[in-house]
Amino acid sequence: MSAADLAFSSLAVKTKSPMRIALLGGFDLMVDDVPVAVPVGSKRLLAFIALNYRASVPRSLVAGSLWPDASEHSAYTNLRAALSRLRGTARKALDVSSAEVRLARDVTVDLYHSRSLAQRLLDPGGPVEDLRLNAATVDQLSADLLPGWYDDWALLEAEHWRQLRLHALEALAGEFIDAKEFAGAVSAAHAAVQADPLRESSQASLIRAHLAEGNPSEALSDFERYAQRLRDELGLRPTQRLHRLVAELQRSRPRNGSPRS
């Protein structure tokens, strides 16, 4: 273990101020909700360790994942450099040993709060009423993971999160409809559609929210926009299941294009 690593390890102690790593919507290291400056090269290190949350990650895995095209020696050298560039408060985000790197015990990660929320929404046996669903719930599920990052490990985790949050947003829209909180239902479904405009189940959630709120014209307009986009981009048509949601509206629509009330 180098002298620099020993110095780093000795400084990786508990911080009295709440420290948080944000991965959703972009990377940030925060202390008391104030951003902490982190060198660009060290952000990748912190993000990679944060994605492993409470696990201890072997140095060999860290180095090989962050610098996959470098030789083993060069990758280890790059890892030592990334660790040494962390200064002051930022050093306290990690616990480092001669063999492993892990997140410091007091550091929280926004992804894991949002992931826990998504999993509870999707748990068929879970008491959803305990979640206190509101507009902030939609916000927690609306941000991409590390947008603009193209490392293989970041892209893989981003896709896992995208799939989980899309299912959770659709479930959330349904919960809002059941509670007759229609603005929340439309907001949750819109967030899902924005994340993947061609995903039919998200579009169905939005149409159901409009119908539950008593806005058939918006439901039909959204269906037609989706059908046009699906045809233009993929050469496909909506399934019969989606057609059935608006079939009555289409039959009752007068020739001027607006559904009868």
Coordinates of C-alpha atoms in Angstrom, one line a residue:
M1 CA 0.0 0.0 0.0
S2 CA 1.5 3.3 -1.0
A3 CA 2.0 6.3 1.3
A4 CA -0.7 8.2 -0.6
D5 CA -3.1 5.3 0.0
L6 CA -2.3 5.2 3.7
A7 CA -2.9 8.9 4.0
F8 CA -6.2 8.6 2.1
S9 CA -7.3 5.7 4.4
S10 CA -6.4 7.6 7.5
L11 CA -8.6 10.5 6.4
A12 CA -11.6 8.3 5.4
V13 CA -13.4 8.8 8.8
K14 CA -16.9 9.6 9.6
T15 CA -18.1 13.1 8.8
K16 CA -20.4 15.0 11.1
S17 CA -22.3 16.5 8.3
P18 CA -24.8 14.4 6.2
M19 CA -23.0 13.4 3.0
R20 CA -25.0 12.3 -0.1
I21 CA -24.0 11.1 -3.6
A22 CA -26.6 12.0 -6.3
L23 CA -26.6 9.8 -9.4
L24 CA -30.1 10.6 -10.7
G25 CA -30.2 13.4 -13.1
G26 CA -26.4 13.8 -13.0
F27 CA -23.5 13.3 -10.5
D28 CA -23.1 15.4 -7.4
L29 CA -21.4 15.0 -4.1
M30 CA -23.4 16.9 -1.4
V31 CA -22.8 17.8 2.2
D32 CA -25.7 19.5 3.9
D33 CA -27.2 19.8 0.4
V34 CA -24.2 21.9 -0.7
P35 CA -22.3 20.6 -3.7
V36 CA -18.7 19.6 -3.1
A37 CA -16.1 20.0 -5.9
V38 CA -14.8 16.7 -7.2
P39 CA -12.2 16.3 -9.9
V40 CA -13.6 15.0 -13.2
G41 CA -11.5 11.8 -13.1
S42 CA -12.5 11.1 -9.5
K43 CA -16.3 11.5 -10.2
R44 CA -16.2 8.2 -12.1
L45 CA -14.6 6.5 -9.2
L46 CA -17.1 7.8 -6.7
A47 CA -20.0 6.9 -9.0
F48 CA -18.8 3.4 -9.6
I49 CA -18.4 2.7 -5.8
A50 CA -21.8 4.4 -5.1
L51 CA -23.5 2.0 -7.5
N52 CA -22.1 -0.8 -5.4
Y53 CA -23.4 1.0 -2.3
R54 CA -22.5 -1.0 0.8
A55 CA -20.4 -3.6 -0.9
S56 CA -16.6 -3.7 -0.7
V57 CA -15.3 -3.6 -4.2
P58 CA -11.8 -5.2 -4.9
R59 CA -9.3 -2.7 -6.3
S60 CA -8.7 -5.0 -9.3
L61 CA -12.4 -4.8 -10.2
V62 CA -12.5 -1.0 -9.8
A63 CA -9.4 -0.5 -11.9
G64 CA -10.5 -3.0 -14.6
S65 CA -14.0 -1.5 -14.8
L66 CA -13.0 2.1 -14.9
W67 CA -10.0 1.7 -17.3
P68 CA -10.9 -1.4 -19.3
D69 CA -8.6 -0.6 -22.3
A70 CA -5.5 0.0 -20.1
S71 CA -3.0 -2.5 -19.0
E72 CA -3.3 -3.9 -15.5
H73 CA -0.4 -1.8 -14.3
S74 CA -1.8 1.4 -16.0
A75 CA -5.3 0.8 -14.6
Y76 CA -3.9 0.5 -11.0
T77 CA -1.8 3.6 -11.6
N78 CA -5.0 5.5 -12.8
L79 CA -6.9 4.3 -9.7
R80 CA -4.2 5.5 -7.3
A81 CA -4.2 8.9 -9.1
A82 CA -8.0 9.1 -8.9
L83 CA -7.9 8.4 -5.2
S84 CA -5.1 10.9 -4.6
R85 CA -6.9 13.7 -6.4
L86 CA -9.8 13.5 -3.9
R87 CA -9.2 16.3 -1.4
G88 CA -10.7 17.4 1.9
T89 CA -14.4 16.5 2.4
A90 CA -14.6 14.4 -0.8
R91 CA -12.0 12.0 0.6
K92 CA -14.4 11.1 3.4
A93 CA -16.9 9.6 1.0
L94 CA -14.8 6.4 0.7
D95 CA -13.2 3.9 2.9
V96 CA -10.1 2.5 1.3
S97 CA -8.0 -0.5 2.3
S98 CA -5.0 -2.1 0.6
A99 CA -7.3 -4.5 -1.3
E100 CA -10.8 -2.9 -1.4
V101 CA -12.7 0.3 -1.8
R102 CA -16.2 0.9 -0.4
L103 CA -18.5 3.8 0.3
A104 CA -18.1 5.3 3.8
R105 CA -20.7 4.2 6.2
D106 CA -22.5 7.6 6.6
V107 CA -22.8 8.4 2.9
T108 CA -26.2 8.0 1.3
V109 CA -27.0 7.5 -2.4
D110 CA -30.2 8.9 -3.9
L111 CA -30.6 6.0 -6.3
Y112 CA -31.2 3.5 -3.5
H113 CA -33.9 5.6 -1.9
S114 CA -35.7 5.8 -5.2
R115 CA -35.1 2.2 -6.0
S116 CA -36.6 1.1 -2.7
L117 CA -39.6 3.3 -3.4
A118 CA -40.0 1.7 -6.9
Q119 CA -39.8 -1.8 -5.5
R120 CA -42.4 -1.1 -2.8
L121 CA -44.8 0.2 -5.4
L122 CA -44.3 -3.0 -7.4
D123 CA -44.7 -5.3 -4.4
P124 CA -48.2 -6.8 -4.7
G125 CA -48.3 -7.5 -1.0
G126 CA -47.0 -4.2 0.2
P127 CA -49.1 -1.6 2.0
V128 CA -49.0 1.2 -0.6
E129 CA -51.0 3.5 1.7
D130 CA -47.9 3.7 3.9
L131 CA -45.9 5.4 1.1
R132 CA -47.6 8.8 1.3
L133 CA -47.8 9.1 -2.4
N134 CA -47.7 12.7 -3.8
A135 CA -46.0 14.9 -6.4
A136 CA -42.6 14.3 -4.9
T137 CA -43.1 10.6 -5.5
V138 CA -43.3 11.2 -9.2
D139 CA -40.1 13.3 -9.0
Q140 CA -38.2 10.6 -7.3
L141 CA -38.9 8.2 -10.2
S142 CA -38.5 10.7 -13.1
A143 CA -34.7 11.2 -13.4
D144 CA -32.3 9.2 -15.5
L145 CA -29.3 7.6 -13.9
L146 CA -26.1 9.4 -14.9
P147 CA -27.4 10.9 -18.1
G148 CA -24.6 11.5 -20.6
W149 CA -22.3 8.9 -19.2
Y150 CA -21.2 6.2 -21.7
D151 CA -19.1 3.8 -19.7
D152 CA -20.4 0.2 -20.1
W153 CA -21.0 -0.2 -16.4
A154 CA -22.9 3.1 -16.2
L155 CA -25.1 2.3 -19.2
L156 CA -26.0 -1.2 -17.8
E157 CA -27.1 0.3 -14.5
A158 CA -28.9 3.1 -16.2
E159 CA -31.0 0.6 -18.3
H160 CA -31.8 -1.4 -15.2
W161 CA -33.0 1.7 -13.4
R162 CA -35.0 2.9 -16.5
Q163 CA -36.9 -0.4 -16.6
L164 CA -37.6 -0.4 -12.9
R165 CA -38.8 3.2 -12.8
L166 CA -41.0 2.8 -15.9
H167 CA -42.9 -0.1 -14.2
A168 CA -43.1 1.9 -11.0
L169 CA -44.4 5.0 -12.6
E170 CA -47.1 3.0 -14.4
A171 CA -48.0 1.3 -11.1
L172 CA -48.0 4.8 -9.4
A173 CA -50.4 6.1 -12.0
G174 CA -52.8 3.2 -11.2
E175 CA -52.5 3.9 -7.5
F176 CA -53.4 7.6 -8.0
I177 CA -56.4 6.6 -10.2
D178 CA -57.7 4.3 -7.4
A179 CA -57.3 7.1 -4.9
K180 CA -59.1 9.5 -7.4
E181 CA -56.0 11.8 -7.4
F182 CA -56.2 12.3 -11.1
A183 CA -53.6 15.1 -11.4
G184 CA -51.0 12.8 -9.8
A185 CA -52.1 9.9 -12.2
V186 CA -51.6 12.1 -15.3
S187 CA -48.2 13.4 -13.9
A188 CA -46.9 9.9 -13.2
A189 CA -48.1 8.5 -16.6
H190 CA -46.6 11.6 -18.4
A191 CA -43.2 10.9 -16.7
A192 CA -43.3 7.3 -18.0
V193 CA -44.2 8.4 -21.5
Q194 CA -41.5 11.0 -21.5
A195 CA -38.9 8.4 -20.5
D196 CA -40.0 6.1 -23.3
P197 CA -42.5 7.6 -25.8
L198 CA -42.9 4.3 -27.8
R199 CA -43.7 2.2 -24.7
E200 CA -47.4 1.1 -25.1
S201 CA -48.0 0.3 -21.4
S202 CA -47.0 3.8 -20.4
Q203 CA -49.2 5.3 -23.1
A204 CA -52.1 3.1 -21.8
S205 CA -51.5 4.4 -18.3
L206 CA -51.8 8.0 -19.6
I207 CA -55.0 7.2 -21.5
R208 CA -56.5 5.6 -18.5
A209 CA -55.6 8.6 -16.3
H210 CA -57.3 11.0 -18.8
L211 CA -60.4 8.8 -19.0
A212 CA -60.6 8.5 -15.2
E213 CA -60.4 12.2 -14.9
G214 CA -63.2 12.7 -17.4
N215 CA -61.1 14.0 -20.3
P216 CA -61.9 11.8 -23.3
S217 CA -60.7 14.3 -25.8
E218 CA -57.2 14.3 -24.2
A219 CA -57.2 10.5 -24.1
L220 CA -58.1 10.2 -27.8
S221 CA -55.6 12.9 -28.8
D222 CA -52.8 11.1 -26.9
F223 CA -53.7 7.8 -28.6
E224 CA -53.6 9.3 -32.0
R225 CA -50.3 11.0 -31.4
Y226 CA -48.9 7.8 -30.2
A227 CA -50.3 5.8 -33.1
Q228 CA -48.8 8.3 -35.6
R229 CA -45.4 8.2 -33.9
L230 CA -45.4 4.4 -33.7
R231 CA -46.2 4.2 -37.4
D232 CA -43.6 6.8 -38.4
E233 CA -40.7 5.5 -36.3
L234 CA -41.2 1.8 -36.3
G235 CA -43.8 1.0 -38.9
L236 CA -46.1 -0.5 -36.3
R237 CA -49.6 -0.1 -35.1
P238 CA -51.0 0.0 -31.5
T239 CA -52.1 -3.4 -30.2
Q240 CA -55.8 -4.2 -29.9
R241 CA -55.6 -3.9 -26.2
L242 CA -54.7 -0.2 -26.6
H243 CA -57.4 0.3 -29.3
R244 CA -60.0 -1.1 -26.9
L245 CA -59.3 1.7 -24.4
V246 CA -60.4 4.3 -26.9
A247 CA -62.8 2.3 -29.1
E248 CA -65.9 3.8 -27.7
L249 CA -64.5 7.3 -28.1
Q250 CA -63.6 6.6 -31.8
R251 CA -67.1 5.3 -32.5
S252 CA -68.8 8.3 -30.9
R253 CA -66.6 10.9 -32.4
P254 CA -68.5 13.3 -34.8
R255 CA -67.0 14.2 -38.1
N256 CA -65.5 17.4 -36.8
G257 CA -63.0 15.3 -34.9
S258 CA -64.1 15.9 -31.3
P259 CA -65.6 13.1 -29.2
R260 CA -69.1 13.7 -27.9
S261 CA -69.4 14.3 -24.2

